[in-house]
């Protein structure tokens, strides 16, 4: 089979890239190892419960995501966060501490000590650092906002978004806007205030999903792509051919493509780059993705004491708990639990404790039940219990990440027709993957147009 572009990996990144290319009339094929496309983005109905195996929310500020939702006809299924979401919760001394969602929440609640709050507010008085050395999120935020705020707020947030640790991740890769604000204004809070005065939105974003969960997005993309998707195909090797690339899929045969987009997890990308660009293969291979387990539990409403009036909770590492955080799915969106029931999801493993995620399912369920019993007063046998294990969870944007992704971008320049996309470039969120996918599709189109012009010129030359 010969195509314009072969896309390896049918997660959100690969599907969105393929969709954008197909819309421009290009012949594409998406090769996906699993039997179902979507990668991390899978929603599962369990009776009248709905479990999200991976992502559960989309950032409403992302134009790439909202544009695609409209384009795919998903807007009438869109659900915004429920009115029950009143607070954010963090664990303090073994109990949930509720903080109101406004920007002043941390200043007005007693979650941080008075000294911690004063230190946080003093940020704009502190000298700035402009030496350009990358720092960890922990070092940067402790320097600017103090250790208490960083350990009790930022680190749990990093565990929630990246399944990572603030002490390991690069601030330039994870929070580039904070670094830029310090550079430009000498202070993050002053910079935010100035930007706000200039009309920018304050951080904090609205979140949404669809009535059948995030899985609606890959389903709609797959429906548009139709026969262009081939599932159950594990690509083994990518080689350069005389007219582009040869993609070897073992017993499933091989595919010839003028351009190739590698949209797999970084360790798989590393295997494909081996032999095409060794430096980029090494860079991709260095991106860690620790194991993660998602434990979904459904209870009768009267089995749970807590009002569940928030998104869920995050856990500072110093609390010494085994759970990293949780979401109150049935509060967040309608249709996540049957009448009279609630759905909660616990997240285990990640960079804090990858071995924990590898425990047998029964142990993980028992662990989640214990954590939910301690923290939200969940009692008795759950109505449903399900575990999703991700052997390689989320990519860790550790110190050196910017250099690694620069090396991958260089590989695209050195090897015309080769493109790399995925959740380790511009952020792990679905919306960041979509934004990167749009840029990848644009670059692939540019490359095909250039080659079309080259071929046309050759024909014209021969005809003269
Ligand atoms: C538990 C969890 C919770 C999350 N929560 C959120 C959230 O609430 N909001 C949010 O915005 N984001 C969230 N994310 C992040 C987001 O879901 C992911 O970053 C995103 O879906 C990744 O998409 P991707 O296509 O880049 O990669 P993937 O989804 O990993 O897709 C890569 C694909 O490549 C395929 N593949 C691998 N090897 C081969 C091969 N040899 N041949 C062919 N195909 C191959 C894989 O099977 C897979 O389908 C979460 C992620 C996880 C794991």
Short mmCIF file of C-alpha atoms and ligand atoms in Angstrom, two decimals:
data_model
loop_
_atom_site.label_atom_id
_atom_site.label_comp_id
_atom_site.label_asym_id
_atom_site.label_seq_id
_atom_site.Cartn_x
_atom_site.Cartn_y
_atom_site.Cartn_z
CA UNK A 1 0.00 0.00 0.00
CA UNK A 2 1.32 3.47 -0.88
CA UNK A 3 0.08 6.62 0.86
CA UNK A 4 1.05 10.27 1.18
CA UNK A 5 1.45 10.02 4.95
CA UNK A 6 1.60 7.01 7.26
CA UNK A 7 0.78 7.85 10.86
CA UNK A 8 2.06 5.38 13.43
CA UNK A 9 -0.08 5.40 16.59
CA UNK A 10 -3.81 5.97 16.74
CA UNK A 11 -4.03 7.92 20.01
CA UNK A 12 -5.45 11.44 20.08
CA UNK A 13 -2.21 12.83 18.56
CA UNK A 14 -2.13 10.43 15.62
CA UNK A 15 -5.87 10.58 14.90
CA UNK A 16 -5.96 14.39 14.98
CA UNK A 17 -2.92 14.65 12.68
CA UNK A 18 -4.49 12.18 10.24
CA UNK A 19 -7.85 14.00 10.33
CA UNK A 20 -6.21 17.35 9.49
CA UNK A 21 -4.25 15.80 6.61
CA UNK A 22 -7.25 13.91 5.21
CA UNK A 23 -9.30 17.12 5.22
CA UNK A 24 -6.68 18.58 2.89
CA UNK A 25 -7.22 15.71 0.47
CA UNK A 26 -4.14 13.72 1.41
CA UNK A 27 -4.10 9.93 1.33
CA UNK A 28 -3.30 8.77 4.85
CA UNK A 29 -3.15 5.56 6.82
CA UNK A 30 -3.14 5.32 10.63
CA UNK A 31 -1.46 2.18 11.97
CA UNK A 32 -2.56 1.36 15.52
CA UNK A 33 -1.27 -1.54 17.58
CA UNK A 34 -4.38 -1.95 19.74
CA UNK A 35 -7.71 -3.25 18.44
CA UNK A 36 -9.35 0.09 19.26
CA UNK A 37 -7.99 3.55 18.43
CA UNK A 38 -7.81 6.31 21.06
CA UNK A 39 -4.66 5.41 23.04
CA UNK A 40 -5.06 6.82 26.56
CA UNK A 41 -8.45 8.33 25.71
CA UNK A 42 -10.87 5.47 26.49
CA UNK A 43 -14.23 5.72 28.25
CA UNK A 44 -15.97 2.56 29.41
CA UNK A 45 -19.64 2.13 30.32
CA UNK A 46 -20.07 -0.28 33.25
CA UNK A 47 -23.84 -0.57 33.54
CA UNK A 48 -24.96 3.02 34.14
CA UNK A 49 -21.53 4.06 35.42
CA UNK A 50 -18.96 5.66 33.15
CA UNK A 51 -15.26 5.12 33.80
CA UNK A 52 -12.55 7.20 32.20
CA UNK A 53 -9.45 5.03 31.76
CA UNK A 54 -7.34 8.10 30.97
CA UNK A 55 -8.32 11.73 30.42
CA UNK A 56 -11.56 12.94 31.96
CA UNK A 57 -11.59 16.66 31.12
CA UNK A 58 -10.75 19.03 28.29
CA UNK A 59 -9.55 22.58 28.86
CA UNK A 60 -12.17 24.97 27.45
CA UNK A 61 -9.49 27.60 26.77
CA UNK A 62 -8.02 25.44 24.01
CA UNK A 63 -9.18 26.61 20.61
CA UNK A 64 -7.79 23.44 18.99
CA UNK A 65 -10.07 21.27 21.17
CA UNK A 66 -13.20 23.42 20.95
CA UNK A 67 -12.73 23.87 17.19
CA UNK A 68 -12.44 20.13 16.71
CA UNK A 69 -15.48 19.47 18.92
CA UNK A 70 -17.54 21.75 16.65
CA UNK A 71 -16.05 20.36 13.46
CA UNK A 72 -16.82 16.78 14.54
CA UNK A 73 -20.40 17.64 15.50
CA UNK A 74 -19.79 16.90 19.19
CA UNK A 75 -21.01 20.22 20.61
CA UNK A 76 -24.53 19.00 21.38
CA UNK A 77 -23.02 16.26 23.57
CA UNK A 78 -20.75 18.67 25.41
CA UNK A 79 -21.07 18.76 29.24
CA UNK A 80 -19.60 21.54 31.33
CA UNK A 81 -18.53 20.96 34.93
CA UNK A 82 -21.55 20.37 37.18
CA UNK A 83 -22.76 22.98 39.64
CA UNK A 84 -21.82 20.58 42.45
CA UNK A 85 -18.16 21.46 41.86
CA UNK A 86 -17.75 24.12 44.53
CA UNK A 87 -14.31 23.57 45.97
CA UNK A 88 -10.90 22.09 45.38
CA UNK A 89 -9.68 19.73 48.06
CA UNK A 90 -6.18 19.04 49.31
CA UNK A 91 -5.33 16.56 52.02
CA UNK A 92 -4.03 18.08 55.26
CA UNK A 93 -3.22 15.91 58.29
CA UNK A 94 -5.23 13.01 56.93
CA UNK A 95 -8.44 14.92 56.17
CA UNK A 96 -9.78 16.82 53.17
CA UNK A 97 -9.30 20.57 53.40
CA UNK A 98 -11.66 22.51 51.13
CA UNK A 99 -10.41 25.61 49.35
CA UNK A 100 -12.78 27.85 47.41
CA UNK A 101 -12.08 27.93 43.70
CA UNK A 102 -11.39 31.71 43.34
CA UNK A 103 -7.86 33.16 42.99
CA UNK A 104 -7.87 34.20 46.68
CA UNK A 105 -8.74 30.66 47.84
CA UNK A 106 -5.31 29.83 49.26
CA UNK A 107 -4.97 33.18 51.01
CA UNK A 108 -8.32 33.02 52.77
CA UNK A 109 -8.35 29.33 53.76
CA UNK A 110 -6.40 27.99 56.71
CA UNK A 111 -4.79 25.28 54.56
CA UNK A 112 -1.44 27.09 54.59
CA UNK A 113 0.10 28.52 57.78
CA UNK A 114 0.12 32.32 58.21
CA UNK A 115 3.88 32.31 57.59
CA UNK A 116 3.34 30.22 54.45
CA UNK A 117 0.72 32.66 53.16
CA UNK A 118 2.87 35.73 53.94
CA UNK A 119 5.85 34.12 52.21
CA UNK A 120 3.69 33.36 49.18
CA UNK A 121 2.43 36.97 49.03
CA UNK A 122 5.97 38.36 49.36
CA UNK A 123 6.84 36.93 45.92
CA UNK A 124 6.74 40.29 44.15
CA UNK A 125 9.33 41.74 46.58
CA UNK A 126 11.96 39.11 45.88
CA UNK A 127 14.94 39.60 43.55
CA UNK A 128 14.67 37.74 40.28
CA UNK A 129 17.10 35.28 38.77
CA UNK A 130 18.02 35.75 35.14
CA UNK A 131 20.94 33.40 34.63
CA UNK A 132 18.93 31.19 32.26
CA UNK A 133 19.81 27.92 34.05
CA UNK A 134 16.89 25.51 34.06
CA UNK A 135 15.57 24.67 37.50
CA UNK A 136 13.23 22.05 38.85
CA UNK A 137 9.65 23.11 39.54
CA UNK A 138 10.42 22.61 43.23
CA UNK A 139 13.48 24.92 43.14
CA UNK A 140 11.76 27.65 41.10
CA UNK A 141 8.49 27.72 43.05
CA UNK A 142 10.22 27.45 46.45
CA UNK A 143 12.48 30.37 45.49
CA UNK A 144 9.53 32.48 44.36
CA UNK A 145 6.64 31.41 46.61
CA UNK A 146 8.25 29.57 49.52
CA UNK A 147 8.66 25.94 50.42
CA UNK A 148 5.30 25.43 52.13
CA UNK A 149 3.18 26.57 49.16
CA UNK A 150 5.34 24.53 46.80
CA UNK A 151 5.22 21.31 48.80
CA UNK A 152 1.57 21.59 49.79
CA UNK A 153 0.05 23.02 46.57
CA UNK A 154 2.40 22.90 43.57
CA UNK A 155 3.80 19.40 44.12
CA UNK A 156 0.33 17.80 44.45
CA UNK A 157 -0.75 19.71 41.33
CA UNK A 158 2.26 18.34 39.42
CA UNK A 159 1.35 14.85 40.66
CA UNK A 160 -2.21 15.41 39.40
CA UNK A 161 -1.31 16.67 35.92
CA UNK A 162 1.98 14.87 35.17
CA UNK A 163 1.88 11.99 37.67
CA UNK A 164 5.30 13.46 38.44
CA UNK A 165 7.32 15.08 41.21
CA UNK A 166 8.06 18.82 41.39
CA UNK A 167 11.58 17.92 42.54
CA UNK A 168 12.31 16.16 39.21
CA UNK A 169 10.46 18.14 36.56
CA UNK A 170 11.86 21.10 34.62
CA UNK A 171 10.09 24.39 35.28
CA UNK A 172 10.90 25.64 31.75
CA UNK A 173 9.18 22.58 30.29
CA UNK A 174 6.23 22.40 32.68
CA UNK A 175 5.49 26.05 33.49
CA UNK A 176 7.20 28.08 30.73
CA UNK A 177 4.79 30.98 31.30
CA UNK A 178 5.92 31.39 34.93
CA UNK A 179 9.56 31.51 33.85
CA UNK A 180 8.72 34.09 31.16
CA UNK A 181 6.83 36.25 33.69
CA UNK A 182 9.79 36.28 36.07
CA UNK A 183 12.10 37.20 33.18
CA UNK A 184 9.88 39.99 31.88
CA UNK A 185 8.49 41.51 35.08
CA UNK A 186 10.95 40.35 37.74
CA UNK A 187 8.07 38.69 39.58
CA UNK A 188 5.47 36.08 38.66
CA UNK A 189 2.61 37.65 40.62
CA UNK A 190 3.40 41.17 39.38
CA UNK A 191 3.61 39.83 35.84
CA UNK A 192 0.25 38.08 36.16
CA UNK A 193 -1.31 41.25 37.52
CA UNK A 194 0.11 43.36 34.67
CA UNK A 195 -1.07 40.83 32.10
CA UNK A 196 -4.51 40.81 33.74
CA UNK A 197 -4.60 44.62 33.47
CA UNK A 198 -3.77 44.22 29.76
CA UNK A 199 -6.82 41.95 29.36
CA UNK A 200 -5.28 38.48 29.73
CA UNK A 201 -7.33 35.83 31.52
CA UNK A 202 -6.22 34.78 35.02
CA UNK A 203 -4.94 31.20 35.27
CA UNK A 204 -7.53 28.57 36.05
CA UNK A 205 -9.66 27.25 33.31
CA UNK A 206 -13.08 25.85 32.62
CA UNK A 207 -13.20 22.15 31.95
CA UNK A 208 -15.61 20.09 29.92
CA UNK A 209 -16.27 16.61 28.55
CA UNK A 210 -18.95 14.95 26.39
CA UNK A 211 -21.96 12.95 27.57
CA UNK A 212 -20.27 9.64 26.66
CA UNK A 213 -16.95 10.77 28.07
CA UNK A 214 -13.67 11.73 26.43
CA UNK A 215 -13.82 8.54 24.37
CA UNK A 216 -16.33 10.39 22.19
CA UNK A 217 -13.43 12.34 20.65
CA UNK A 218 -11.41 9.39 19.27
CA UNK A 219 -14.67 7.72 18.21
CA UNK A 220 -15.72 10.77 16.20
CA UNK A 221 -12.23 11.16 14.70
CA UNK A 222 -12.19 7.46 13.78
CA UNK A 223 -15.61 7.74 12.14
CA UNK A 224 -14.29 10.58 9.94
CA UNK A 225 -11.14 8.63 9.10
CA UNK A 226 -13.09 5.45 8.26
CA UNK A 227 -11.03 2.91 6.35
CA UNK A 228 -7.85 4.99 6.76
CA UNK A 229 -7.37 3.41 10.19
CA UNK A 230 -5.86 -0.06 10.46
CA UNK A 231 -5.98 -1.46 13.99
CA UNK A 232 -4.17 -4.45 15.43
CA UNK A 233 -1.07 -3.48 13.45
CA UNK A 234 2.15 -3.24 15.46
CA UNK A 235 4.70 -1.32 13.42
CA UNK A 236 8.17 -2.75 13.90
CA UNK A 237 10.50 -0.60 11.89
CA UNK A 238 10.66 2.58 9.82
CA UNK A 239 13.24 2.81 7.07
CA UNK A 240 14.01 5.39 4.42
CA UNK A 241 13.08 4.30 0.92
CA UNK A 242 13.83 5.81 -2.48
CA UNK A 243 10.56 7.82 -2.46
CA UNK A 244 10.05 8.35 1.23
CA UNK A 245 9.67 5.70 3.89
CA UNK A 246 9.02 1.99 4.20
CA UNK A 247 7.03 1.02 7.27
CA UNK A 248 7.46 -2.57 8.31
CA UNK A 249 4.51 -4.06 10.20
CA UNK A 250 5.77 -7.67 10.44
CA UNK A 251 3.21 -10.25 9.32
CA UNK A 252 0.79 -7.40 8.44
CA UNK A 253 3.11 -6.46 5.58
CA UNK A 254 4.71 -3.13 4.76
CA UNK A 255 3.52 0.32 3.78
CA UNK A 256 5.19 2.87 1.51
CA UNK A 257 4.69 6.51 2.43
CA UNK A 258 6.04 9.81 1.18
CA UNK A 259 6.04 11.09 4.77
CA UNK A 260 5.74 9.44 8.15
CA UNK A 261 4.36 10.80 11.42
CA UNK A 262 5.47 8.93 14.53
CA UNK A 263 2.73 9.46 17.13
CA UNK A 264 3.62 6.77 19.66
CA UNK A 265 4.82 6.89 23.27
CA UNK A 266 8.44 8.14 23.57
CA UNK A 267 10.04 4.72 24.20
CA UNK A 268 8.36 3.34 21.02
CA UNK A 269 9.33 6.47 19.07
CA UNK A 270 12.93 5.83 20.16
CA UNK A 271 12.83 2.37 18.52
CA UNK A 272 11.58 3.81 15.21
CA UNK A 273 14.15 6.62 15.22
CA UNK A 274 16.97 4.16 15.76
CA UNK A 275 18.80 4.10 12.42
CA UNK A 276 17.01 7.24 11.14
CA UNK A 277 18.49 9.69 13.68
CA UNK A 278 20.47 8.15 16.51
CA UNK A 279 20.70 11.33 18.63
CA UNK A 280 16.91 11.76 18.49
CA UNK A 281 16.43 8.07 19.30
CA UNK A 282 18.56 8.52 22.42
CA UNK A 283 16.65 11.69 23.38
CA UNK A 284 13.24 9.99 23.04
CA UNK A 285 14.51 6.94 24.92
CA UNK A 286 15.51 9.14 27.86
CA UNK A 287 11.93 10.36 28.47
CA UNK A 288 10.56 8.31 31.35
CA UNK A 289 6.91 7.36 31.71
CA UNK A 290 6.35 5.65 35.08
CA UNK A 291 3.49 3.18 35.53
CA UNK A 292 0.10 4.45 36.60
CA UNK A 293 -3.05 2.71 37.87
CA UNK A 294 -6.56 4.16 37.73
CA UNK A 295 -9.02 2.63 40.20
CA UNK A 296 -12.70 3.34 39.57
CA UNK A 297 -15.21 2.66 42.37
CA UNK A 298 -18.98 3.14 42.37
CA UNK A 299 -20.89 3.37 45.65
CA UNK A 300 -24.49 3.91 46.74
CA UNK A 301 -24.75 7.57 47.77
CA UNK A 302 -25.45 6.62 51.39
CA UNK A 303 -22.23 4.60 51.60
CA UNK A 304 -20.15 7.81 51.36
CA UNK A 305 -20.17 10.45 54.11
CA UNK A 306 -18.42 13.26 52.24
CA UNK A 307 -20.57 15.69 50.18
CA UNK A 308 -18.18 15.20 47.21
CA UNK A 309 -18.71 18.86 46.34
CA UNK A 310 -15.58 19.32 44.28
CA UNK A 311 -13.51 17.98 41.38
CA UNK A 312 -11.78 15.59 43.73
CA UNK A 313 -8.67 15.89 45.88
CA UNK A 314 -4.91 16.09 45.58
CA UNK A 315 -2.44 14.71 48.10
CA UNK A 316 0.82 16.40 49.15
CA UNK A 317 3.66 13.88 49.27
CA UNK A 318 4.43 14.78 52.89
CA UNK A 319 1.06 13.28 53.90
CA UNK A 320 2.65 9.86 53.31
CA UNK A 321 -0.48 8.42 51.66
CA UNK A 322 -0.49 5.80 48.90
CA UNK A 323 -3.08 7.57 46.73
CA UNK A 324 -1.84 10.53 44.61
CA UNK A 325 -5.25 12.07 44.08
CA UNK A 326 -8.85 11.36 43.15
CA UNK A 327 -11.72 12.66 41.08
CA UNK A 328 -15.39 12.79 42.03
CA UNK A 329 -16.63 11.81 38.55
CA UNK A 330 -20.35 11.86 39.33
CA UNK A 331 -20.08 15.42 40.69
CA UNK A 332 -18.03 16.63 37.73
CA UNK A 333 -20.35 15.56 34.91
CA UNK A 334 -23.87 14.14 34.56
CA UNK A 335 -24.34 10.50 33.56
CA UNK A 336 -21.26 9.14 35.35
CA UNK A 337 -23.26 7.10 37.90
CA UNK A 338 -26.83 5.78 38.09
CA UNK A 339 -29.46 7.54 40.20
CA UNK A 340 -28.66 7.22 43.92
CA UNK A 341 -25.01 6.29 43.31
CA UNK A 342 -21.68 8.12 43.12
CA UNK A 343 -18.48 7.42 41.17
CA UNK A 344 -14.97 8.15 42.45
CA UNK A 345 -11.63 7.45 40.77
CA UNK A 346 -8.28 7.08 42.53
CA UNK A 347 -4.87 7.51 40.88
CA UNK A 348 -1.89 5.42 42.06
CA UNK A 349 1.75 5.10 41.04
CA UNK A 350 3.38 7.62 38.70
CA UNK A 351 6.81 9.02 39.61
CA UNK A 352 5.95 8.92 43.33
CA UNK A 353 5.57 5.14 43.49
CA UNK A 354 5.58 3.37 40.09
CA UNK A 355 5.75 -0.10 41.74
CA UNK A 356 2.43 0.51 43.44
CA UNK A 357 0.67 0.70 40.06
CA UNK A 358 1.93 -2.79 39.23
CA UNK A 359 0.13 -4.42 42.17
CA UNK A 360 -2.52 -7.04 41.34
CA UNK A 361 -5.98 -5.60 40.66
CA UNK A 362 -7.51 -6.96 43.87
CA UNK A 363 -4.76 -5.28 45.95
CA UNK A 364 -5.26 -1.96 44.15
CA UNK A 365 -9.01 -2.10 44.77
CA UNK A 366 -8.40 -2.88 48.46
CA UNK A 367 -5.92 0.01 48.63
CA UNK A 368 -8.37 2.42 47.01
CA UNK A 369 -11.16 1.31 49.35
CA UNK A 370 -8.91 1.98 52.37
CA UNK A 371 -7.90 5.42 51.08
CA UNK A 372 -11.50 6.38 50.25
CA UNK A 373 -12.66 5.06 53.62
CA UNK A 374 -10.09 7.26 55.43
CA UNK A 375 -10.58 10.38 53.31
CA UNK A 376 -14.22 10.51 52.20
CA UNK A 377 -15.81 8.03 54.60
CA UNK A 378 -16.69 5.42 51.95
CA UNK A 379 -18.00 2.27 53.66
CA UNK A 380 -18.77 -1.25 52.57
CA UNK A 381 -18.55 -3.14 49.29
CA UNK A 382 -18.50 -0.86 46.22
CA UNK A 383 -21.25 -1.42 43.63
CA UNK A 384 -18.57 -1.54 40.91
CA UNK A 385 -14.79 -1.66 40.98
CA UNK A 386 -12.55 -1.54 37.95
CA UNK A 387 -8.78 -1.03 37.46
CA UNK A 388 -6.96 0.30 34.42
CA UNK A 389 -3.22 -0.24 34.47
CA UNK A 390 -0.99 1.92 32.27
CA UNK A 391 2.49 0.28 32.18
CA UNK A 392 3.89 3.50 30.74
CA UNK A 393 1.77 6.35 32.08
CA UNK A 394 2.60 9.97 31.39
CA UNK A 395 5.89 11.34 30.00
CA UNK A 396 8.03 13.09 32.60
CA UNK A 397 9.29 16.53 31.54
CA UNK A 398 12.46 16.24 33.64
CA UNK A 399 15.44 18.60 33.65
CA UNK A 400 16.92 18.39 30.13
CA UNK A 401 13.50 17.85 28.53
CA UNK A 402 13.73 21.00 26.42
CA UNK A 403 17.05 19.81 24.96
CA UNK A 404 15.53 16.37 24.26
CA UNK A 405 12.55 17.79 22.38
CA UNK A 406 14.86 20.23 20.52
CA UNK A 407 16.85 17.19 19.38
CA UNK A 408 13.62 15.54 18.16
CA UNK A 409 12.66 18.70 16.28
CA UNK A 410 16.14 18.73 14.72
CA UNK A 411 15.55 15.17 13.52
CA UNK A 412 12.54 16.48 11.59
CA UNK A 413 14.79 19.06 9.91
CA UNK A 414 17.56 16.54 9.12
CA UNK A 415 15.21 13.92 7.66
CA UNK A 416 12.71 15.48 5.24
CA UNK A 417 9.33 13.79 5.50
CA UNK A 418 9.86 12.58 9.08
CA UNK A 419 7.59 14.04 11.78
CA UNK A 420 7.26 13.27 15.48
CA UNK A 421 4.25 14.25 17.55
CA UNK A 422 2.69 13.31 20.89
CA UNK A 423 2.18 14.23 24.51
CA UNK A 424 5.84 14.88 25.31
CA UNK A 425 6.20 18.10 23.29
CA UNK A 426 3.90 20.87 24.41
CA UNK A 427 2.19 19.33 27.43
CA UNK A 428 0.47 16.04 28.20
CA UNK A 429 -3.11 17.32 28.08
CA UNK A 430 -5.44 16.30 25.27
CA UNK A 431 -5.64 19.93 24.16
CA UNK A 432 -1.83 20.26 24.01
CA UNK A 433 -1.68 17.03 21.98
CA UNK A 434 -4.26 18.50 19.58
CA UNK A 435 -2.32 21.74 19.24
CA UNK A 436 0.89 19.85 18.50
CA UNK A 437 -0.99 17.58 16.06
CA UNK A 438 -2.26 20.61 14.10
CA UNK A 439 1.29 21.92 13.77
CA UNK A 440 2.54 18.47 12.73
CA UNK A 441 -0.16 18.16 10.06
CA UNK A 442 0.69 21.65 8.79
CA UNK A 443 4.39 20.81 8.55
CA UNK A 444 3.66 17.48 6.79
CA UNK A 445 1.42 19.29 4.29
CA UNK A 446 4.15 21.83 3.62
CA UNK A 447 6.62 19.02 2.98
CA UNK A 448 4.24 17.21 0.58
CA UNK A 449 3.54 20.44 -1.33
CA UNK A 450 7.26 21.09 -1.67
CA UNK A 451 7.83 17.60 -2.98
CA UNK A 452 4.79 17.91 -5.35
CA UNK A 453 6.36 21.07 -6.77
CA UNK A 454 9.74 19.30 -7.11
CA UNK A 455 8.18 16.42 -9.03
CA UNK A 456 6.23 18.84 -11.25
CA UNK A 457 9.41 20.80 -11.99
CA UNK A 458 11.22 17.58 -12.93
CA UNK A 459 8.43 16.65 -15.36
CA UNK A 460 8.54 20.14 -16.85
CA UNK A 461 12.32 19.94 -17.22
CA UNK A 462 12.05 16.55 -18.93
CA UNK A 463 9.31 17.87 -21.23
CA UNK A 464 11.52 20.76 -22.40
C1 LIG B 1 -4.66 8.21 33.67
C2 LIG B 1 -4.55 9.41 32.78
C3 LIG B 1 -5.34 10.52 33.05
C4 LIG B 1 -5.27 11.65 32.20
N1 LIG B 1 -6.10 12.73 32.45
C5 LIG B 1 -6.13 13.75 31.56
C6 LIG B 1 -7.14 14.77 31.66
O1 LIG B 1 -8.02 14.72 32.53
N2 LIG B 1 -7.13 15.78 30.74
C7 LIG B 1 -6.21 15.82 29.74
O2 LIG B 1 -6.26 16.76 28.93
N3 LIG B 1 -5.26 14.86 29.59
C8 LIG B 1 -5.21 13.83 30.48
N4 LIG B 1 -4.30 12.82 30.31
C9 LIG B 1 -3.27 12.95 29.27
C10 LIG B 1 -3.76 12.57 27.86
O3 LIG B 1 -4.80 11.66 27.94
C11 LIG B 1 -2.64 11.94 27.05
O4 LIG B 1 -1.45 12.69 27.14
C12 LIG B 1 -3.04 11.83 25.57
O5 LIG B 1 -4.27 11.15 25.43
C13 LIG B 1 -1.92 11.14 24.81
O6 LIG B 1 -2.30 10.96 23.46
P1 LIG B 1 -1.22 10.49 22.39
O7 LIG B 1 -1.94 10.17 21.16
O8 LIG B 1 -0.10 11.47 22.32
O9 LIG B 1 -0.55 9.17 23.02
P2 LIG B 1 -1.22 7.76 23.33
O10 LIG B 1 -2.60 7.92 23.78
O11 LIG B 1 -0.25 7.07 24.22
O12 LIG B 1 -1.25 7.04 21.91
C14 LIG B 1 -0.14 6.40 21.34
C15 LIG B 1 -0.68 5.26 20.49
O13 LIG B 1 0.40 4.62 19.81
C16 LIG B 1 0.07 3.24 19.73
N5 LIG B 1 1.28 2.46 19.47
C17 LIG B 1 2.31 2.22 20.31
N6 LIG B 1 3.20 1.43 19.72
C18 LIG B 1 2.77 1.17 18.48
C19 LIG B 1 3.28 0.41 17.38
N7 LIG B 1 4.44 -0.25 17.45
N8 LIG B 1 2.55 0.38 16.23
C20 LIG B 1 1.37 1.02 16.12
N9 LIG B 1 0.85 1.74 17.14
C21 LIG B 1 1.53 1.83 18.30
C22 LIG B 1 -0.53 2.96 21.10
O14 LIG B 1 -1.27 1.75 21.10
C23 LIG B 1 -1.39 4.18 21.31
O15 LIG B 1 -2.71 4.01 20.85
C24 LIG B 1 -4.36 11.66 31.12
C25 LIG B 1 -3.58 10.53 30.85
C26 LIG B 1 -3.66 9.40 31.66
C27 LIG B 1 -2.83 8.19 31.34
#
